Short mmCIF file of C-alpha atoms in Angstrom, two decimals:
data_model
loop_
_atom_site.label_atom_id
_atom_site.label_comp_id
_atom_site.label_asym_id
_atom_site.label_seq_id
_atom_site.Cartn_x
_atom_site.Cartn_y
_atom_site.Cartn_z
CA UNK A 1356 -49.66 -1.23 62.99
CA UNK A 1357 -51.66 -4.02 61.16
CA UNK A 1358 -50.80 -7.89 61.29
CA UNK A 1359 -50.38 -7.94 57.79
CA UNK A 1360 -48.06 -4.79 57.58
CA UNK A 1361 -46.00 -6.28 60.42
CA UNK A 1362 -45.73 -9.17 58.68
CA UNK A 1363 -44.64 -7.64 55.28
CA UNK A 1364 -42.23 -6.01 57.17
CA UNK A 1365 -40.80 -9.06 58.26
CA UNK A 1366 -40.44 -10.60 55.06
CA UNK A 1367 -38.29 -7.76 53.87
CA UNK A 1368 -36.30 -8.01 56.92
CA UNK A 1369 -35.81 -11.66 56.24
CA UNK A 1370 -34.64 -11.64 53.00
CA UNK A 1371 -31.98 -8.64 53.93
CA UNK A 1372 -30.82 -10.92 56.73
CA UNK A 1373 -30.89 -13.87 53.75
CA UNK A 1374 -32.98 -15.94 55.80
CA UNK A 1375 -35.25 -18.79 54.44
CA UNK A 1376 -38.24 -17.36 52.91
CA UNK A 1377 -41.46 -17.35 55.05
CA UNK A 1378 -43.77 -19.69 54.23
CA UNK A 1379 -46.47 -17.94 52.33
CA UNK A 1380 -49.74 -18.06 54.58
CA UNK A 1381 -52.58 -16.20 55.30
CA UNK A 1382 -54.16 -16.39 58.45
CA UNK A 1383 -57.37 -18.15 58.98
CA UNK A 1384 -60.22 -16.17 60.98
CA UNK A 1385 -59.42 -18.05 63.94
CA UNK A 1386 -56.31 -16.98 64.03
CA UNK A 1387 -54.40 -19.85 63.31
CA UNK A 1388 -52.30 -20.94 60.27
CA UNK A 1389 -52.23 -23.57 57.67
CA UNK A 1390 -50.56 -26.52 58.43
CA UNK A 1391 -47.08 -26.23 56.94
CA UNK A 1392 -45.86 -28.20 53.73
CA UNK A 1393 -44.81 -31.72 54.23
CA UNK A 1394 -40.78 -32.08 55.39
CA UNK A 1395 -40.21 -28.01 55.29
CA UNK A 1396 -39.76 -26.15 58.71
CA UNK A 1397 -41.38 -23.62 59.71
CA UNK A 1398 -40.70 -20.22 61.38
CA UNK A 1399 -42.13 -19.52 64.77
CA UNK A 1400 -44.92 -17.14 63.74
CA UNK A 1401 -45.46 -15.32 67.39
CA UNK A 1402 -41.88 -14.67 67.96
CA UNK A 1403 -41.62 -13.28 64.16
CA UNK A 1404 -44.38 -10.75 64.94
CA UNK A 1405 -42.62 -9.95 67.73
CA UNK A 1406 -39.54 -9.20 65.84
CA UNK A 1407 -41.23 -7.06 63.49
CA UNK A 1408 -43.18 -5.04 66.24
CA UNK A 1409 -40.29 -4.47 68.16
CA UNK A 1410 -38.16 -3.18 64.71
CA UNK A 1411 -41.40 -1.16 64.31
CA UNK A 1412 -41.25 0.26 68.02
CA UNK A 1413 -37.43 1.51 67.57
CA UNK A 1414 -37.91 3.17 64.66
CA UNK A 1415 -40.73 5.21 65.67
CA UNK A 1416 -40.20 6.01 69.32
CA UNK A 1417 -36.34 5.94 69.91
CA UNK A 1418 -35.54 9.30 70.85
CA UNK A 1419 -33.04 9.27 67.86
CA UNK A 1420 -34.11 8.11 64.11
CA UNK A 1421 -31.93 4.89 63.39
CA UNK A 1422 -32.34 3.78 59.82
CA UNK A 1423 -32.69 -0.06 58.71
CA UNK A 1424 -29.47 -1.23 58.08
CA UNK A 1425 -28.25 -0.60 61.37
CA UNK A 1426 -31.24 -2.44 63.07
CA UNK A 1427 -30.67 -5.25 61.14
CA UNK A 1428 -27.10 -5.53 61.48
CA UNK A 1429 -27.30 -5.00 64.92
CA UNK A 1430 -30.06 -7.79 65.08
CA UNK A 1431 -27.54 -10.42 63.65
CA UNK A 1432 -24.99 -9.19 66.11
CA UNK A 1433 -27.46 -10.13 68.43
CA UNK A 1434 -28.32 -13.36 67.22
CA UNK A 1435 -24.67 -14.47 67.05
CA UNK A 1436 -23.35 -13.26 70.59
CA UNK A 1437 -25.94 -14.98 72.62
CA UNK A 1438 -25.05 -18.14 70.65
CA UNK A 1439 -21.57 -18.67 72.57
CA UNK A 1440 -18.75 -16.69 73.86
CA UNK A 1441 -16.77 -17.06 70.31
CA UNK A 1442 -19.41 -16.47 67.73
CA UNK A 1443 -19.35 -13.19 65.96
CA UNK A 1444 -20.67 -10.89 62.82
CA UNK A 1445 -17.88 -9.64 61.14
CA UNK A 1446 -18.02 -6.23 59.84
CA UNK A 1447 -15.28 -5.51 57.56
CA UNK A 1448 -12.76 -3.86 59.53
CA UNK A 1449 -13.29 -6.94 62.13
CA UNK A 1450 -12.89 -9.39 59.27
CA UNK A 1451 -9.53 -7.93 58.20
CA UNK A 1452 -7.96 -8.05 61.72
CA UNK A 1453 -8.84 -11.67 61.79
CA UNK A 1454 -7.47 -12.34 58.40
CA UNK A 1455 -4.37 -10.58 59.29
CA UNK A 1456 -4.02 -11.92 63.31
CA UNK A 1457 -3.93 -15.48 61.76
CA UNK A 1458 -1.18 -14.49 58.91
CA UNK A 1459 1.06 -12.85 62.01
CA UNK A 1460 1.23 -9.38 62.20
CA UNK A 1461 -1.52 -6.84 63.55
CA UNK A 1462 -1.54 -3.53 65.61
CA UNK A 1463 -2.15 -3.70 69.17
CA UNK A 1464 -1.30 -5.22 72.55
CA UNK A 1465 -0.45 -8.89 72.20
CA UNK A 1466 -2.84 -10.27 73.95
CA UNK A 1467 -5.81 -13.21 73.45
CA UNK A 1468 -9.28 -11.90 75.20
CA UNK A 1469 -12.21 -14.52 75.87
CA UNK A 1470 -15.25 -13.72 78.03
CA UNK A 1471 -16.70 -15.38 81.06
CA UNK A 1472 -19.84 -14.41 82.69
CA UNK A 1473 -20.16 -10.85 80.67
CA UNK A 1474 -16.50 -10.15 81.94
CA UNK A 1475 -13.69 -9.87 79.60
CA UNK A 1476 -11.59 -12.19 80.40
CA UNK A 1477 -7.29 -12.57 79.35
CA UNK A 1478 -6.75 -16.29 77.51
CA UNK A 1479 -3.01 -15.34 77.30
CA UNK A 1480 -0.80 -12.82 76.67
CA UNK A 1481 1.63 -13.30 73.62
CA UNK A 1482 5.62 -13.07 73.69
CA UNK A 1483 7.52 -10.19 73.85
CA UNK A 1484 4.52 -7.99 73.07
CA UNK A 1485 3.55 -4.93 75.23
CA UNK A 1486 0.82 -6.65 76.76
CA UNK A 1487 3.35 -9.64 77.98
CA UNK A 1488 6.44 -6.73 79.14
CA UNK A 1489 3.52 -5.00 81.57
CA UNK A 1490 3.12 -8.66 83.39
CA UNK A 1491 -0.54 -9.30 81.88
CA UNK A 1492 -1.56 -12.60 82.86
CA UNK A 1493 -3.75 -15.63 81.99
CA UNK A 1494 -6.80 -15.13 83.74
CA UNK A 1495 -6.58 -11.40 84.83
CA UNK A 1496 -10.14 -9.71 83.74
CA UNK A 1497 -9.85 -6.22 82.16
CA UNK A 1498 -12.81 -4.54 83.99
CA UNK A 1499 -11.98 -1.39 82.25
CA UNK A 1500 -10.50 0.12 78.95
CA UNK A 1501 -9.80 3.86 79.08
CA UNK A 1502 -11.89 4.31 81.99
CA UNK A 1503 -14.53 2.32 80.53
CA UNK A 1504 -16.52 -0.63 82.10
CA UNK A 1505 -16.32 -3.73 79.74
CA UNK A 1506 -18.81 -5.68 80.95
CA UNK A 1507 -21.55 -6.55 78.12
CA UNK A 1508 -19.40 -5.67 75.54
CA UNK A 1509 -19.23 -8.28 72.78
CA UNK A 1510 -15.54 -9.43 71.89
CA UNK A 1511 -15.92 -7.71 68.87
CA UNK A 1512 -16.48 -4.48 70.75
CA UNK A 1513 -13.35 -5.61 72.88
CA UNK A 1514 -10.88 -6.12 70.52
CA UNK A 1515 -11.60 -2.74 68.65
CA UNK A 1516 -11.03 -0.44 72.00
CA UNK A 1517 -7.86 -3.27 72.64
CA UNK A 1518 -6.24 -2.56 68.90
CA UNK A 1519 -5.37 0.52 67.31
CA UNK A 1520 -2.17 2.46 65.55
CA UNK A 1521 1.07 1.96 67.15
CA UNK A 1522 2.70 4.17 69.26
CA UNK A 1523 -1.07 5.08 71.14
CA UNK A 1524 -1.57 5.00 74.24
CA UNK A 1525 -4.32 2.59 76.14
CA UNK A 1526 -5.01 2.27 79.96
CA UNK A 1527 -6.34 -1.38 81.20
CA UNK A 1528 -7.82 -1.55 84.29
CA UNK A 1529 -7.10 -5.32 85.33
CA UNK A 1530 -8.61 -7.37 88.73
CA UNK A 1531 -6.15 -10.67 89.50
CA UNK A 1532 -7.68 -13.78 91.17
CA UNK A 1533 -10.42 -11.77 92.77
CA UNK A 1534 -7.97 -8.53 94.17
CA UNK A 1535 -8.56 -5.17 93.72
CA UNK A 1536 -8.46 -2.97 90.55
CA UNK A 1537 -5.29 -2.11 89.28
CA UNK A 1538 -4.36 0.21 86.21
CA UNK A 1539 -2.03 -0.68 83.62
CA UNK A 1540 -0.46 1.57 81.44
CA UNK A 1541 0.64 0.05 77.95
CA UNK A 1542 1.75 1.47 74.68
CA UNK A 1543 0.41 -0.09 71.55
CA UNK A 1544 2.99 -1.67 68.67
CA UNK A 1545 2.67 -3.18 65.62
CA UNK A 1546 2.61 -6.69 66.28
CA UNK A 1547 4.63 -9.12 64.51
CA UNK A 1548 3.97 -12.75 65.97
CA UNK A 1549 7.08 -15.61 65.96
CA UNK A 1550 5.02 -18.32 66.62
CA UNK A 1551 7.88 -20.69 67.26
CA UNK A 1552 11.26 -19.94 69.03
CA UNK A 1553 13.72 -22.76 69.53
CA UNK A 1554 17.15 -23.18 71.17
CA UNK A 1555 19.57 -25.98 73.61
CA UNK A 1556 19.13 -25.65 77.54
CA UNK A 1557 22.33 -27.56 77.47
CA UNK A 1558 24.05 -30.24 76.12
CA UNK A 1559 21.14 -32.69 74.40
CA UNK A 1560 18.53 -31.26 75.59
CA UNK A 1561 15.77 -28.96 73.57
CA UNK A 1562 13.52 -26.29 74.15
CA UNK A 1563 10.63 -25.56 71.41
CA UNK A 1564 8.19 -22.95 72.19
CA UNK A 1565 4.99 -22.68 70.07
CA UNK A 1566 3.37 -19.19 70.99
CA UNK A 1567 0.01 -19.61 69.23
CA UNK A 1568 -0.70 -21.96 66.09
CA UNK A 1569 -0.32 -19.62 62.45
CA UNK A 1570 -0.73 -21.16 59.27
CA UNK A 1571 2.88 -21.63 58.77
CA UNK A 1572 3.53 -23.00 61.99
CA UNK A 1573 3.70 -26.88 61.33
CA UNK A 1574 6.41 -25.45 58.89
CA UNK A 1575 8.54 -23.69 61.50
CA UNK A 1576 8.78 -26.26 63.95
CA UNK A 1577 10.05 -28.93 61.51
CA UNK A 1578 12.90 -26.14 60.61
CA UNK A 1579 13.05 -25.89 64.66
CA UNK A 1580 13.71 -29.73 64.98
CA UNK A 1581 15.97 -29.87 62.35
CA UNK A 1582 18.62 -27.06 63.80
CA UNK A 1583 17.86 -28.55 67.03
CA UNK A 1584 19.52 -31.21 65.74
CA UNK A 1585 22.37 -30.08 64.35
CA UNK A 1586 23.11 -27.80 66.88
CA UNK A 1587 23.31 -30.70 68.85
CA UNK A 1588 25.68 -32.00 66.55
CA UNK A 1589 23.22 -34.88 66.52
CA UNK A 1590 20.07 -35.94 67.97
CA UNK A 1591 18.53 -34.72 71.20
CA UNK A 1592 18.52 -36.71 74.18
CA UNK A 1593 15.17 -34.60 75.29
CA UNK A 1594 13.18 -31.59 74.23
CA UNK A 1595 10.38 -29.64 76.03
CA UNK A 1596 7.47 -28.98 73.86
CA UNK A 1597 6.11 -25.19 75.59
CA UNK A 1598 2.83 -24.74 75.16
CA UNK A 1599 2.14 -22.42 77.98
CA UNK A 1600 0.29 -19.67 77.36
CA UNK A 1601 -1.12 -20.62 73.42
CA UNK A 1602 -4.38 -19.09 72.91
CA UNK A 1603 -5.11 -21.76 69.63
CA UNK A 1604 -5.15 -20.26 66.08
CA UNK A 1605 -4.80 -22.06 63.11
CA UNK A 1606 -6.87 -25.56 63.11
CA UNK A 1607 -4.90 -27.38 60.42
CA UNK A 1608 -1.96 -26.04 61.94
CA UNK A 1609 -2.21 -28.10 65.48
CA UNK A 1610 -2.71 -30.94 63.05
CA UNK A 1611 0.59 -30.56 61.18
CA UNK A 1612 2.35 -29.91 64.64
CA UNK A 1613 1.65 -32.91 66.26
CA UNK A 1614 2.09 -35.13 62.93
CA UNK A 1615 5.69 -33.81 63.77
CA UNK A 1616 5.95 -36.04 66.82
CA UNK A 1617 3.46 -39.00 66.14
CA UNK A 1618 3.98 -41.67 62.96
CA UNK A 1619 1.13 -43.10 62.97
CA UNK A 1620 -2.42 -42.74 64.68
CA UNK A 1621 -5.81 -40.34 64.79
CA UNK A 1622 -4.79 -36.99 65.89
CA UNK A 1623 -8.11 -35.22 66.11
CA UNK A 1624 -11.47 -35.68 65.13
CA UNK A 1625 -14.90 -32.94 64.94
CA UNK A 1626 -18.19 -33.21 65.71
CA UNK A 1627 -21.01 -30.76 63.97
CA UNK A 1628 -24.30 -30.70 62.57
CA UNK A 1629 -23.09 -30.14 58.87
CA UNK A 1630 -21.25 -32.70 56.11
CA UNK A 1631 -18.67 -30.68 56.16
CA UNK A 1632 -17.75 -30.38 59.69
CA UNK A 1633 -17.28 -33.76 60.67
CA UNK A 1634 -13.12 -34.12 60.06
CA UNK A 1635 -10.80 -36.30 60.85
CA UNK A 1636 -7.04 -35.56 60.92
CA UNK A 1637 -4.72 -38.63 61.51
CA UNK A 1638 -0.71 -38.50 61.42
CA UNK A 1639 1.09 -40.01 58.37
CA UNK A 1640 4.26 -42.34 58.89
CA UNK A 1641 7.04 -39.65 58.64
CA UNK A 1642 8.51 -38.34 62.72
CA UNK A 1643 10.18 -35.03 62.54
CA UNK A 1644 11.25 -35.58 65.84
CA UNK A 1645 12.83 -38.97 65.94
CA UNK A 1646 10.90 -40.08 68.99
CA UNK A 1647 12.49 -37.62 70.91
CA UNK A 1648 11.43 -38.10 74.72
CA UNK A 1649 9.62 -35.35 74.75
CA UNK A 1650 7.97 -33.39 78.07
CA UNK A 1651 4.70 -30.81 76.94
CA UNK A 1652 4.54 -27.68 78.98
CA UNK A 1653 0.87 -26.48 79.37
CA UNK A 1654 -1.21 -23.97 81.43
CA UNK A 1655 -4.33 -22.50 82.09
CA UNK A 1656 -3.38 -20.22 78.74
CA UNK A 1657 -2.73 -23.22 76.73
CA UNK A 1658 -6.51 -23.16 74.72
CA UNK A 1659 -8.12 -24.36 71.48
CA UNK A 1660 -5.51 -25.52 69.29
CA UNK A 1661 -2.51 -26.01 72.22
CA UNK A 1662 -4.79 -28.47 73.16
CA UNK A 1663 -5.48 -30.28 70.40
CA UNK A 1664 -1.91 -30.81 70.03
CA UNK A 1665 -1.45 -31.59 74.03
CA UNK A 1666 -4.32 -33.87 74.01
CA UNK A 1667 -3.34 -35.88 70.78
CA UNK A 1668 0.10 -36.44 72.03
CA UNK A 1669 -1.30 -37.66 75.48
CA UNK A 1670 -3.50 -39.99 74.64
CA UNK A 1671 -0.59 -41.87 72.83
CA UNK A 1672 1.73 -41.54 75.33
CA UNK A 1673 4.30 -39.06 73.32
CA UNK A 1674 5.15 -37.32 75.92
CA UNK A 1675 4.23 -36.95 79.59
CA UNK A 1676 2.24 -33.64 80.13
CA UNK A 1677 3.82 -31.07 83.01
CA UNK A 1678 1.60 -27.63 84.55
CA UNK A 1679 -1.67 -26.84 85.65
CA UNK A 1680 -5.49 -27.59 83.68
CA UNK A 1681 -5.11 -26.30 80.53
CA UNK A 1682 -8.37 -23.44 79.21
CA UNK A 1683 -10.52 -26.15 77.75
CA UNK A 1684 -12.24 -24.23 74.85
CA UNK A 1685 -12.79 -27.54 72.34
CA UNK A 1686 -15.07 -25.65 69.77
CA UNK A 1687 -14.51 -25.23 66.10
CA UNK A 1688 -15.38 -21.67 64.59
CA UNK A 1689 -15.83 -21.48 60.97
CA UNK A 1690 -15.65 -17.91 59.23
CA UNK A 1691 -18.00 -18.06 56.66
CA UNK A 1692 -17.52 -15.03 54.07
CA UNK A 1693 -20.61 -12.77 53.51
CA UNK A 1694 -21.29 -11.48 49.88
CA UNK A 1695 -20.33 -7.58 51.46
CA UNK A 1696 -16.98 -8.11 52.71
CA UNK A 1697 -18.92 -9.42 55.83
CA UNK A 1698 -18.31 -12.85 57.44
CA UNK A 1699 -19.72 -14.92 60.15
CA UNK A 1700 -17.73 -16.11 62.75
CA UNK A 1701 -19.76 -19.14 63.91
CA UNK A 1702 -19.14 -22.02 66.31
CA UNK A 1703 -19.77 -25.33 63.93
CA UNK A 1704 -18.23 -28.09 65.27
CA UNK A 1705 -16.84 -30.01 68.80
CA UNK A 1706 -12.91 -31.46 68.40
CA UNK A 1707 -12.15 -35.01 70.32
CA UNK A 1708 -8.84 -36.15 71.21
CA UNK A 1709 -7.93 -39.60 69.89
CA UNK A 1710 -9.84 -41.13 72.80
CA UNK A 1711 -12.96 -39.52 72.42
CA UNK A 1712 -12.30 -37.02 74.88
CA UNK A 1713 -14.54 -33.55 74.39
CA UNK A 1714 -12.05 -30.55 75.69
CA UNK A 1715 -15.15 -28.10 75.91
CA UNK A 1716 -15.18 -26.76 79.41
CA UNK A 1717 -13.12 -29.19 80.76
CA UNK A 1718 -9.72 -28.97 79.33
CA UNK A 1719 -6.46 -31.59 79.22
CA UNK A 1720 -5.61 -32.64 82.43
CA UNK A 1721 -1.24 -32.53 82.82
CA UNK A 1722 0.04 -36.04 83.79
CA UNK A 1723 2.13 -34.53 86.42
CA UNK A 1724 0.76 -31.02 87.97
CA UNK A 1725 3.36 -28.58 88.25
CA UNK A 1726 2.32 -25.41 89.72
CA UNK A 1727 3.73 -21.82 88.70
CA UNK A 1728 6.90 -20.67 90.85
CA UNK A 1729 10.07 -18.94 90.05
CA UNK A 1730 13.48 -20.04 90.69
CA UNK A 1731 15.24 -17.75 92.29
CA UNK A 1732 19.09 -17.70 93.21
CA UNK A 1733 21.46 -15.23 94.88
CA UNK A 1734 22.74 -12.56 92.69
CA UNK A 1735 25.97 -12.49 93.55
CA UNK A 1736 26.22 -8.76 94.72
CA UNK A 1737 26.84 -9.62 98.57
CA UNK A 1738 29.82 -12.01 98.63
CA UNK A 1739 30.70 -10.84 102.30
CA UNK A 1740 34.36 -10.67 103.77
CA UNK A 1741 36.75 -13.06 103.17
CA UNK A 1742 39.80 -13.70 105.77
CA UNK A 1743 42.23 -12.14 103.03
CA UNK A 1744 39.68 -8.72 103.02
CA UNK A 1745 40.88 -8.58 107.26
CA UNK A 1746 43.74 -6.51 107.82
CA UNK A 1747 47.09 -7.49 109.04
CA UNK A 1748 45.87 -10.93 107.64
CA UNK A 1749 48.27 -13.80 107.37
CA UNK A 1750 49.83 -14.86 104.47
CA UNK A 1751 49.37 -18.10 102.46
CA UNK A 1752 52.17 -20.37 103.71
CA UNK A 1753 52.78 -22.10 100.21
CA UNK A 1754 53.68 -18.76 98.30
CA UNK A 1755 49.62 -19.04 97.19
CA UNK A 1756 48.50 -14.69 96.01
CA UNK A 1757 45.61 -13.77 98.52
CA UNK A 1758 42.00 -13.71 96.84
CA UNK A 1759 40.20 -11.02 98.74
CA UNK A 1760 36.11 -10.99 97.74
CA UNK A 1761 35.83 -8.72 94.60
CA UNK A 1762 33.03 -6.66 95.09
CA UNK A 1763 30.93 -7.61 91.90
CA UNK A 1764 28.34 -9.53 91.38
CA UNK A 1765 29.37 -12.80 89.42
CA UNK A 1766 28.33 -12.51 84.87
CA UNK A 1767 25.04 -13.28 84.17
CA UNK A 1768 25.70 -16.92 82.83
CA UNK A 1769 21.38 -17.91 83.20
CA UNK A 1770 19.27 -19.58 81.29
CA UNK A 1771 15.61 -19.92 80.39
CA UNK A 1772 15.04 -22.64 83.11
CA UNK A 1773 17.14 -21.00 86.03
CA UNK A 1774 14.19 -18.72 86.67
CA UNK A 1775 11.97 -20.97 85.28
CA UNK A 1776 10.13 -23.88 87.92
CA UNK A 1777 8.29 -25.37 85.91
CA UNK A 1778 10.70 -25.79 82.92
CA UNK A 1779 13.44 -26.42 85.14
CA UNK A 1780 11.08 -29.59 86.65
CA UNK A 1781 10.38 -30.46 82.80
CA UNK A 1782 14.39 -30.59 82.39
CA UNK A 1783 15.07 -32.79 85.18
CA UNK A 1784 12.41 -34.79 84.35
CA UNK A 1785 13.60 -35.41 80.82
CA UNK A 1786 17.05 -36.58 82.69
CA UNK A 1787 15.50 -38.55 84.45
CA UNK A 1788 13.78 -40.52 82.09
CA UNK A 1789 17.13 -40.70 79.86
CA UNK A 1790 18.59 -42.07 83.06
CA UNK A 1791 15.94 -45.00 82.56
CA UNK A 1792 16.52 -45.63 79.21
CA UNK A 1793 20.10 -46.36 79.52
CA UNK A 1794 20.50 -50.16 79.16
#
């Protein structure tokens, strides 16, 4: 194939992708080109031959024909997923389950995939979802779906296998902190998010759980804080702010949430190459939660948005920070709309905390490192014999009935933070500082 049909084939590949045009040059005998205009980039000419040579290769040798369009969509694809983990072309059906993941309700398992080193990789899995009931985990990779190996695929390619119509059936074959393979066997539902659940541990004290950040979240948790409150019958003495497990979501979202707890004060600021990317988001005077003392729960699940929020109310001193490194993904994607029900999914920006701090591969750091246990406590079923249980057992001198052991295991009187370490420590802690406090 000629230079100059290679090239002409680029040019039309170009404009389909809605590149910049190519600069309009002929080359020179010597095989060179004309300097470029003045102040106008150019586009690597070698590399765009190559392009064109290769397109030209597939489509005359692959042992299948494969017509244009899909070569040049799956070129962008291409393009985008080499840029960064969570970059993406959006083809329509992808672009829908975005739009309707951040609006709350979508088919599927519940749970928030990443990738690390071509592995797919759980963020977090989301309440009372199937993929939370089987005991998915933060950090678990799925090596497998259905029997098929994951690694390579795209995210894209990940959460189409991972969603589907509810009631099917899906088989995840999962590896935990470097074990062996295991299968899990989950059933997929239609998936209807609450992104915040409230309610009392006990007397004065608060427990607000934020499960990922939806556009009406910042709205839920000031309805959260207020029936905290009254069912209180006035205000808290402490709350715990439970952020474990969050894989992000809504930007402006994290923004509103933590203007719920701060009066005054930047809460996050961006970083990107474009105008329009460099944002900053400070708190106005209003506190939703009356300066609550307030304790933040956070994980290695807690990512994007969770720690926006987390970070902001760190650096001024809110609330003390309780659990393990948090994910530390502190990119901004932007999904920029294509004119055929396409979008882009495209990383565009770094967010700071307050302090400057970036999150990107590093993630919020707790103030006190609390690390994942249970609590566990006797059930109750194996009471033992009691001296009334003995036969030909003496009486109780002072008329008093005898109380022999009943058999039966005591009512289930629990609560979130009896099986709970680390909110249990987050409670006591919150006592604690109360105890402080108290002139």
């Amino acid at each position: 194939m000629s230079s100059r049909f290679r090239l002409s084939a680029l040019a039309l590949s170009l404009a389909l992708l809605g590149a910049a045009p190519l600069v309009q040059a002929a080359e020179s005998a010597d095989g060179t080109s004309p300097a470029p205009p003045a102040g106008k980039a150019t586009l690597p000419l070698d590399e765009l031959r190559t392009f064109a040579e290769v397109l030209e290769r597939i489509k005359s040798a692959y042992v299948e024909p494969i017509d244009d369009k899909t070569l040049l969509e799956n070129a962008i694809k291409g393009m985008l997923s080499n840029l960064d983990p969570h970059s993406a072309y959006l083809e329509p059906e992808d672009f829908k389950e975005l739009q309707e993941s951040t609006s709350g309700e979508f088919g599927g398992l519940g749970i928030e995939v990443g990738q690390e080193d071509g592995l797919l990789k759980v963020i977090s899995p989301i309440d009372d979802t199937p993929a939370a009931r089987a005991g998915i985990e933060a950090g678990d990779l799925i090596v497998k779906i259905d029997g098929q190996p994951t690694k390579g695929w795209t995210l894209v390619q990940a959460v189409d296998k991972l969603r589907g119509k509810a009631g099917s059936k899906i088989v995840l074959t999962l590896v935990r902190e470097g074990g062996k393979p295991f299968d899990v066997k989950l059933e997929r539902a239609v998936i209807k998010v609450r992104s915040v659940k409230s309610e009392l541990l006990e007397k004065n004290y608060g427990y607000l759980r934020i499960t990922q950040f939806q556009v009406n979240s910042g709205e839920e948790v000031a309805k959260a804080l207020a029936t905290l409150k009254k069912d209180n019958g006035g205000k808290l003495g402490g709350l715990v702010l439970d952020l474990r497990n969050n894989p992000g979501g809504v930007l402006q979202a994290a923004v509103e949430v933590s203007d719920h707890f701060l009066s005054k004060g930047l809460i996050v600021y961006t970083k990107g190459r474009i105008a329009n990317s460099e944002l900053r988001f400070s708190a106005d005077r209003a506190d939703a939660s009356e300066g609550v003392p307030l304790v933040v729960l956070i994980n290695g699940g807690s990512a994007s948005a969770a720690e926006i929020v987390a970070g902001a109310l760190q650096d001024h001193k809110r609330g003390v920070l309780m659990g393990t490194d948090s994910f530390g993904k502190g990119s901004v994607q932007t999904v920029l709309p294509l004119t055929n029900e396409r979008a882009l999914k495209l990383t565009t920006a770094l967010y700071f905390t307050p302090n400057g701090r970036s999150i990107q591969a590093q993630g919020i750091v707790p103030d006190i490192v609390v690390e994942r246990g249970k609590v566990t406590h006797d059930d109750g079923q194996s009471q033992g014999l009691k001296e009334a249980d003995l036969s030909g057992h003496l009486g109780n001198g002072n008329g008093g009935a005898d109380k022999p052991s009943s058999g039966k295991p005591a009512a289930d009187t629990s609560k979130p933070q009896d099986e709970d370490y680390q909110l249990s420590q987050a409670l006591n802690l919150l006592k604690g500082l109360n105890i402080t406090r108290q002139p």
